[in-house]
Amino acid sequence: MEKTNPPHSPLVTAYLRFLQLAKVIQALPDGQEMDANEKALLQAVVLRWYEDQPMTVREAIGLAELGSPATLHKRITRLREKDMLSNLNLEGDRRAKFLIPTQRTLDYFGNLGQSMQQAHQNTVA
C-alpha cells in the first residue's frame, strides 16, 4: 500500500485532531454509548433549545430525515433513559411536551467543545 502524506491544511488538521479527541469522549461516563442516530437526534433537539425554540416531542418524531416516527420515539425514550433529555411542560398547557437537554448533555457538549478548542490550540501552536 502506498503511503500518503498527511494533510497540510491547518483547518483539516484541526478538524481531524478534533475527531480524534472527540472519539475518546464519545462514550458516556457510565459506559453507555449513543449510536450515530441518537447523536443526530440529540444534536437537533439541543440546537433548537440553544436557539431558544425548544422542540416538542411531536416535532422530534416528525424529523423524517432521522427515521420513522416509531423509531424516533424509541430514540427519544433511550435518550431519556440515558439522562440526556428531559421533558418540560409549559404551565397551562400539559399537551405540549418540550424536549430539553439535561446537565449531563450540557456536560457532554462542553467536553466536545473543550476537545475542539484543544484541537485548535494544538494546530496553532
Tab-separated table of N, CA and C in Angstrom:
chain	number	residue	atom	x	y	z
A	1	MET	N	0.848	-1.186	0.000
A	1	MET	CA	0.000	0.000	0.000
A	1	MET	C	0.885	1.239	0.000
A	2	GLU	N	0.545	2.174	-0.846
A	2	GLU	CA	1.319	3.396	-0.974
A	2	GLU	C	1.034	4.322	0.197
A	3	LYS	N	2.087	4.852	0.785
A	3	LYS	CA	1.933	5.760	1.914
A	3	LYS	C	1.592	7.147	1.394
A	4	THR	N	0.600	7.767	1.993
A	4	THR	CA	0.203	9.111	1.589
A	4	THR	C	0.670	10.106	2.626
A	5	ASN	N	0.834	11.331	2.204
A	5	ASN	CA	1.243	12.385	3.125
A	5	ASN	C	0.036	12.855	3.924
A	6	PRO	N	0.231	13.160	5.206
A	6	PRO	CA	-0.891	13.692	5.990
A	6	PRO	C	-1.291	15.063	5.455
A	7	PRO	N	-2.517	15.481	5.739
A	7	PRO	CA	-2.976	16.780	5.240
A	7	PRO	C	-2.128	17.907	5.821
A	8	HIS	N	-1.897	18.905	5.016
A	8	HIS	CA	-1.082	20.030	5.466
A	8	HIS	C	-1.908	21.256	5.815
A	9	SER	N	-3.168	21.259	5.443
A	9	SER	CA	-4.017	22.392	5.751
A	9	SER	C	-4.271	22.446	7.246
A	10	PRO	N	-4.060	23.594	7.869
A	10	PRO	CA	-4.315	23.708	9.314
A	10	PRO	C	-5.768	23.410	9.686
A	11	LEU	N	-6.694	23.772	8.810
A	11	LEU	CA	-8.102	23.521	9.122
A	11	LEU	C	-8.416	22.030	9.074
A	12	VAL	N	-7.883	21.324	8.078
A	12	VAL	CA	-8.085	19.875	8.004
A	12	VAL	C	-7.440	19.211	9.212
A	13	THR	N	-6.226	19.624	9.529
A	13	THR	CA	-5.516	19.061	10.676
A	13	THR	C	-6.288	19.309	11.967
A	14	ALA	N	-6.813	20.527	12.141
A	14	ALA	CA	-7.566	20.857	13.358
A	14	ALA	C	-8.813	19.988	13.472
A	15	TYR	N	-9.531	19.820	12.358
A	15	TYR	CA	-10.762	19.029	12.408
A	15	TYR	C	-10.466	17.559	12.677
A	16	LEU	N	-9.461	17.020	12.025
A	16	LEU	CA	-9.116	15.613	12.249
A	16	LEU	C	-8.616	15.393	13.670
A	17	ARG	N	-7.885	16.351	14.206
A	17	ARG	CA	-7.448	16.247	15.613
A	17	ARG	C	-8.666	16.295	16.534
A	18	PHE	N	-9.623	17.156	16.217
A	18	PHE	CA	-10.859	17.217	16.993
A	18	PHE	C	-11.574	15.871	16.972
A	19	LEU	N	-11.665	15.246	15.791
A	19	LEU	CA	-12.317	13.940	15.705
A	19	LEU	C	-11.608	12.909	16.570
A	20	GLN	N	-10.279	12.965	16.593
A	20	GLN	CA	-9.527	12.040	17.452
A	20	GLN	C	-9.870	12.258	18.920
A	21	LEU	N	-9.866	13.510	19.347
A	21	LEU	CA	-10.155	13.827	20.745
A	21	LEU	C	-11.612	13.518	21.087
A	22	ALA	N	-12.515	13.837	20.175
A	22	ALA	CA	-13.940	13.605	20.425
A	22	ALA	C	-14.234	12.123	20.535
A	23	LYS	N	-13.533	11.320	19.775
A	23	LYS	CA	-13.743	9.870	19.810
A	23	LYS	C	-13.497	9.317	21.214
A	24	VAL	N	-12.550	9.902	21.893
A	24	VAL	CA	-12.212	9.463	23.245
A	24	VAL	C	-13.356	9.725	24.218
A	25	ILE	N	-14.070	10.840	24.027
A	25	ILE	CA	-15.129	11.187	24.987
A	25	ILE	C	-16.516	10.824	24.501
A	26	GLN	N	-16.639	10.148	23.371
A	26	GLN	CA	-17.957	9.802	22.852
A	26	GLN	C	-18.727	8.879	23.787
A	27	ALA	N	-18.028	7.990	24.469
A	27	ALA	CA	-18.707	7.103	25.415
A	27	ALA	C	-19.134	7.933	26.623
A	28	LEU	N	-20.321	7.693	27.099
A	28	LEU	CA	-20.806	8.394	28.280
A	28	LEU	C	-20.062	7.859	29.503
A	29	PRO	N	-19.976	8.648	30.560
A	29	PRO	CA	-19.179	8.255	31.723
A	29	PRO	C	-19.516	6.885	32.313
A	30	ASP	N	-20.762	6.467	32.247
A	30	ASP	CA	-21.128	5.184	32.845
A	30	ASP	C	-20.961	4.026	31.866
A	31	GLY	N	-20.282	4.281	30.759
A	31	GLY	CA	-20.022	3.215	29.799
A	31	GLY	C	-21.080	3.077	28.724
A	32	GLN	N	-22.203	3.760	28.869
A	32	GLN	CA	-23.233	3.713	27.831
A	32	GLN	C	-22.733	4.505	26.622
A	33	GLU	N	-23.182	4.111	25.478
A	33	GLU	CA	-22.820	4.828	24.269
A	33	GLU	C	-24.077	5.233	23.524
A	34	MET	N	-23.938	6.263	22.717
A	34	MET	CA	-25.018	6.668	21.825
A	34	MET	C	-24.604	6.273	20.421
A	35	ASP	N	-25.559	5.752	19.663
A	35	ASP	CA	-25.240	5.456	18.272
A	35	ASP	C	-25.351	6.754	17.469
A	36	ALA	N	-24.943	6.692	16.217
A	36	ALA	CA	-24.924	7.890	15.367
A	36	ALA	C	-26.308	8.514	15.226
A	37	ASN	N	-27.341	7.690	15.175
A	37	ASN	CA	-28.699	8.208	15.036
A	37	ASN	C	-29.163	8.924	16.304
A	38	GLU	N	-28.809	8.386	17.455
A	38	GLU	CA	-29.157	9.057	18.711
A	38	GLU	C	-28.418	10.392	18.807
A	39	LYS	N	-27.158	10.410	18.405
A	39	LYS	CA	-26.377	11.656	18.435
A	39	LYS	C	-27.001	12.701	17.519
A	40	ALA	N	-27.409	12.282	16.327
A	40	ALA	CA	-28.020	13.226	15.378
A	40	ALA	C	-29.309	13.803	15.947
A	41	LEU	N	-30.128	12.966	16.562
A	41	LEU	CA	-31.368	13.443	17.167
A	41	LEU	C	-31.071	14.379	18.333
A	42	LEU	N	-30.131	13.984	19.181
A	42	LEU	CA	-29.762	14.820	20.324
A	42	LEU	C	-29.259	16.181	19.846
A	43	GLN	N	-28.429	16.189	18.824
A	43	GLN	CA	-27.913	17.454	18.292
A	43	GLN	C	-29.039	18.328	17.764
A	44	ALA	N	-29.989	17.740	17.053
A	44	ALA	CA	-31.109	18.510	16.514
A	44	ALA	C	-31.939	19.126	17.639
A	45	VAL	N	-32.212	18.344	18.665
A	45	VAL	CA	-33.017	18.830	19.797
A	45	VAL	C	-32.278	19.934	20.554
A	46	VAL	N	-30.996	19.715	20.828
A	46	VAL	CA	-30.232	20.684	21.613
A	46	VAL	C	-29.992	21.964	20.818
A	47	LEU	N	-29.795	21.847	19.523
A	47	LEU	CA	-29.612	23.051	18.711
A	47	LEU	C	-30.857	23.921	18.746
A	48	ARG	N	-32.025	23.309	18.635
A	48	ARG	CA	-33.276	24.079	18.731
A	48	ARG	C	-33.411	24.717	20.118
A	49	TRP	N	-33.045	23.975	21.169
A	49	TRP	CA	-33.094	24.517	22.524
A	49	TRP	C	-32.147	25.719	22.645
A	50	TYR	N	-30.949	25.574	22.081
A	50	TYR	CA	-29.948	26.641	22.116
A	50	TYR	C	-30.445	27.889	21.391
A	51	GLU	N	-31.220	27.694	20.334
A	51	GLU	CA	-31.785	28.806	19.567
A	51	GLU	C	-33.028	29.371	20.241
A	52	ASP	N	-33.309	28.917	21.452
A	52	ASP	CA	-34.454	29.360	22.256
A	52	ASP	C	-35.788	29.021	21.597
A	53	GLN	N	-35.810	27.883	20.890
A	53	GLN	CA	-37.034	27.370	20.279
A	53	GLN	C	-37.109	25.877	20.571
A	54	PRO	N	-37.309	25.509	21.842
A	54	PRO	CA	-37.287	24.080	22.189
A	54	PRO	C	-38.239	23.264	21.323
A	55	MET	N	-37.799	22.066	21.002
A	55	MET	CA	-38.541	21.156	20.136
A	55	MET	C	-39.522	20.346	20.972
A	56	THR	N	-40.718	20.179	20.450
A	56	THR	CA	-41.677	19.315	21.125
A	56	THR	C	-41.407	17.870	20.717
A	57	VAL	N	-41.950	16.951	21.494
A	57	VAL	CA	-41.825	15.533	21.157
A	57	VAL	C	-42.441	15.299	19.783
A	58	ARG	N	-43.567	15.921	19.522
A	58	ARG	CA	-44.241	15.766	18.230
A	58	ARG	C	-43.332	16.217	17.083
A	59	GLU	N	-42.665	17.348	17.257
A	59	GLU	CA	-41.745	17.820	16.215
A	59	GLU	C	-40.570	16.851	16.038
A	60	ALA	N	-40.059	16.352	17.148
A	60	ALA	CA	-38.910	15.442	17.087
A	60	ALA	C	-39.261	14.150	16.345
A	61	ILE	N	-40.433	13.603	16.615
A	61	ILE	CA	-40.783	12.358	15.929
A	61	ILE	C	-41.192	12.614	14.482
A	62	GLY	N	-41.279	13.890	14.105
A	62	GLY	CA	-41.567	14.252	12.731
A	62	GLY	C	-40.328	14.517	11.889
A	63	LEU	N	-39.148	14.328	12.462
A	63	LEU	CA	-37.901	14.544	11.723
A	63	LEU	C	-37.641	13.359	10.798
A	64	ALA	N	-38.323	13.352	9.683
A	64	ALA	CA	-38.307	12.200	8.767
A	64	ALA	C	-36.906	11.846	8.291
A	65	GLU	N	-36.020	12.840	8.189
A	65	GLU	CA	-34.667	12.553	7.728
A	65	GLU	C	-33.866	11.728	8.740
A	66	LEU	N	-34.366	11.644	9.967
A	66	LEU	CA	-33.682	10.883	11.012
A	66	LEU	C	-34.341	9.538	11.308
A	67	GLY	N	-35.473	9.260	10.668
A	67	GLY	CA	-36.120	7.973	10.881
A	67	GLY	C	-37.635	8.088	10.895
A	68	SER	N	-38.264	6.949	11.081
A	68	SER	CA	-39.722	6.916	11.148
A	68	SER	C	-40.170	7.423	12.519
A	69	PRO	N	-41.424	7.849	12.648
A	69	PRO	CA	-41.910	8.309	13.949
A	69	PRO	C	-41.719	7.277	15.064
A	70	ALA	N	-41.991	6.016	14.785
A	70	ALA	CA	-41.833	4.981	15.813
A	70	ALA	C	-40.367	4.842	16.231
A	71	THR	N	-39.474	4.875	15.256
A	71	THR	CA	-38.046	4.766	15.545
A	71	THR	C	-37.569	5.971	16.349
A	72	LEU	N	-38.011	7.155	15.956
A	72	LEU	CA	-37.606	8.367	16.678
A	72	LEU	C	-38.152	8.369	18.102
A	73	HIS	N	-39.355	7.867	18.277
A	73	HIS	CA	-39.918	7.786	19.630
A	73	HIS	C	-39.055	6.876	20.502
A	74	LYS	N	-38.599	5.759	19.938
A	74	LYS	CA	-37.720	4.846	20.684
A	74	LYS	C	-36.401	5.525	21.023
A	75	ARG	N	-35.870	6.301	20.094
A	75	ARG	CA	-34.602	7.003	20.351
A	75	ARG	C	-34.768	8.051	21.443
A	76	ILE	N	-35.889	8.763	21.428
A	76	ILE	CA	-36.164	9.745	22.482
A	76	ILE	C	-36.224	9.032	23.832
A	77	THR	N	-36.904	7.901	23.871
A	77	THR	CA	-37.005	7.122	25.111
A	77	THR	C	-35.621	6.698	25.584
A	78	ARG	N	-34.775	6.220	24.664
A	78	ARG	CA	-33.416	5.804	25.050
A	78	ARG	C	-32.597	6.989	25.559
A	79	LEU	N	-32.738	8.154	24.914
A	79	LEU	CA	-32.007	9.334	25.372
A	79	LEU	C	-32.503	9.797	26.742
A	80	ARG	N	-33.774	9.635	27.020
A	80	ARG	CA	-34.293	9.937	28.365
A	80	ARG	C	-33.715	8.955	29.380
A	81	GLU	N	-33.690	7.664	29.019
A	81	GLU	CA	-33.149	6.647	29.927
A	81	GLU	C	-31.670	6.871	30.219
A	82	LYS	N	-30.956	7.442	29.275
A	82	LYS	CA	-29.526	7.744	29.452
A	82	LYS	C	-29.322	9.095	30.139
A	83	ASP	N	-30.425	9.723	30.535
A	83	ASP	CA	-30.408	11.034	31.190
A	83	ASP	C	-29.784	12.104	30.306
A	84	MET	N	-30.081	12.032	29.004
A	84	MET	CA	-29.576	13.025	28.066
A	84	MET	C	-30.658	14.031	27.683
A	85	LEU	N	-31.928	13.640	27.797
A	85	LEU	CA	-33.055	14.521	27.503
A	85	LEU	C	-34.065	14.471	28.637
A	86	SER	N	-34.748	15.583	28.796
A	86	SER	CA	-35.801	15.685	29.794
A	86	SER	C	-37.002	16.368	29.137
A	87	ASN	N	-38.161	16.236	29.766
A	87	ASN	CA	-39.378	16.891	29.276
A	87	ASN	C	-39.635	18.158	30.069
A	88	LEU	N	-40.235	19.118	29.397
A	88	LEU	CA	-40.670	20.344	30.046
A	88	LEU	C	-42.087	20.624	29.575
A	89	ASN	N	-43.004	20.772	30.516
A	89	ASN	CA	-44.379	21.151	30.193
A	89	ASN	C	-44.563	22.615	30.566
A	90	LEU	N	-45.207	23.363	29.687
A	90	LEU	CA	-45.498	24.763	29.994
A	90	LEU	C	-46.716	24.835	30.889
A	91	GLU	N	-46.712	25.816	31.771
A	91	GLU	CA	-47.868	25.996	32.642
A	91	GLU	C	-49.099	26.278	31.798
A	92	GLY	N	-50.184	25.631	32.133
A	92	GLY	CA	-51.437	25.862	31.431
A	92	GLY	C	-51.606	25.026	30.168
A	93	ASP	N	-50.550	24.346	29.731
A	93	ASP	CA	-50.662	23.514	28.531
A	93	ASP	C	-49.902	22.213	28.771
A	94	ARG	N	-50.594	21.213	29.238
A	94	ARG	CA	-49.971	19.921	29.541
A	94	ARG	C	-49.816	19.052	28.297
A	95	ARG	N	-50.428	19.477	27.190
A	95	ARG	CA	-50.373	18.652	25.981
A	95	ARG	C	-49.010	18.706	25.309
A	96	ALA	N	-48.412	19.889	25.239
A	96	ALA	CA	-47.127	20.051	24.555
A	96	ALA	C	-45.990	19.688	25.508
A	97	LYS	N	-45.209	18.689	25.133
A	97	LYS	CA	-44.040	18.295	25.907
A	97	LYS	C	-42.798	18.710	25.138
A	98	PHE	N	-42.045	19.619	25.728
A	98	PHE	CA	-40.833	20.096	25.100
A	98	PHE	C	-39.649	19.251	25.564
A	99	LEU	N	-38.730	19.000	24.646
A	99	LEU	CA	-37.521	18.248	24.968
A	99	LEU	C	-36.407	19.231	25.280
A	100	ILE	N	-35.779	19.042	26.423
A	100	ILE	CA	-34.681	19.921	26.809
A	100	ILE	C	-33.488	19.070	27.243
A	101	PRO	N	-32.291	19.603	27.056
A	101	PRO	CA	-31.104	18.849	27.466
A	101	PRO	C	-30.977	18.822	28.985
A	102	THR	N	-30.404	17.754	29.478
A	102	THR	CA	-30.109	17.646	30.903
A	102	THR	C	-28.713	18.209	31.153
A	103	GLN	N	-28.354	18.320	32.405
A	103	GLN	CA	-26.999	18.774	32.742
A	103	GLN	C	-25.967	17.815	32.165
A	104	ARG	N	-26.308	16.550	32.142
A	104	ARG	CA	-25.398	15.549	31.579
A	104	ARG	C	-25.120	15.838	30.097
A	105	THR	N	-26.144	16.250	29.369
A	105	THR	CA	-25.979	16.598	27.957
A	105	THR	C	-25.120	17.842	27.810
A	106	LEU	N	-25.378	18.837	28.639
A	106	LEU	CA	-24.580	20.065	28.570
A	106	LEU	C	-23.118	19.774	28.891
A	107	ASP	N	-22.876	18.887	29.847
A	107	ASP	CA	-21.500	18.482	30.161
A	107	ASP	C	-20.866	17.756	28.982
A	108	TYR	N	-21.644	16.895	28.332
A	108	TYR	CA	-21.173	16.142	27.167
A	108	TYR	C	-20.751	17.099	26.052
A	109	PHE	N	-21.615	18.079	25.736
A	109	PHE	CA	-21.271	19.048	24.699
A	109	PHE	C	-20.133	19.963	25.153
A	110	GLY	N	-20.064	20.233	26.447
A	110	GLY	CA	-18.938	21.013	26.980
A	110	GLY	C	-17.620	20.292	26.758
A	111	ASN	N	-17.616	18.983	26.967
A	111	ASN	CA	-16.403	18.200	26.731
A	111	ASN	C	-16.031	18.192	25.251
A	112	LEU	N	-17.029	18.109	24.382
A	112	LEU	CA	-16.760	18.175	22.948
A	112	LEU	C	-16.192	19.548	22.571
A	113	GLY	N	-16.759	20.590	23.146
A	113	GLY	CA	-16.253	21.944	22.893
A	113	GLY	C	-14.826	22.110	23.369
A	114	GLN	N	-14.515	21.526	24.514
A	114	GLN	CA	-13.153	21.580	25.039
A	114	GLN	C	-12.196	20.843	24.096
A	115	SER	N	-12.631	19.716	23.552
A	115	SER	CA	-11.812	18.974	22.595
A	115	SER	C	-11.574	19.802	21.334
A	116	MET	N	-12.614	20.502	20.894
A	116	MET	CA	-12.472	21.334	19.711
A	116	MET	C	-11.475	22.463	19.968
A	117	GLN	N	-11.564	23.060	21.130
A	117	GLN	CA	-10.650	24.138	21.490
A	117	GLN	C	-9.216	23.615	21.583
A	118	GLN	N	-9.057	22.446	22.181
A	118	GLN	CA	-7.735	21.842	22.307
A	118	GLN	C	-7.150	21.513	20.938
A	119	ALA	N	-7.978	20.990	20.045
A	119	ALA	CA	-7.517	20.671	18.691
A	119	ALA	C	-7.053	21.937	17.990
A	120	HIS	N	-7.794	23.014	18.165
A	120	HIS	CA	-7.425	24.277	17.545
A	120	HIS	C	-6.108	24.792	18.107
A	121	GLN	N	-5.955	24.732	19.422
A	121	GLN	CA	-4.727	25.204	20.048
A	121	GLN	C	-3.516	24.383	19.614
A	122	ASN	N	-3.708	23.073	19.425
A	122	ASN	CA	-2.602	22.219	19.013
A	122	ASN	C	-2.143	22.522	17.591
A	123	THR	N	-3.056	22.965	16.741
A	123	THR	CA	-2.660	23.261	15.359
A	123	THR	C	-2.106	24.663	15.209
A	124	VAL	N	-2.482	25.581	16.103
A	124	VAL	CA	-1.982	26.938	16.046
A	124	VAL	C	-0.584	27.017	16.652
A	125	ALA	N	-0.356	26.204	17.674
A	125	ALA	CA	0.938	26.258	18.391
A	125	ALA	C	2.087	25.776	17.558
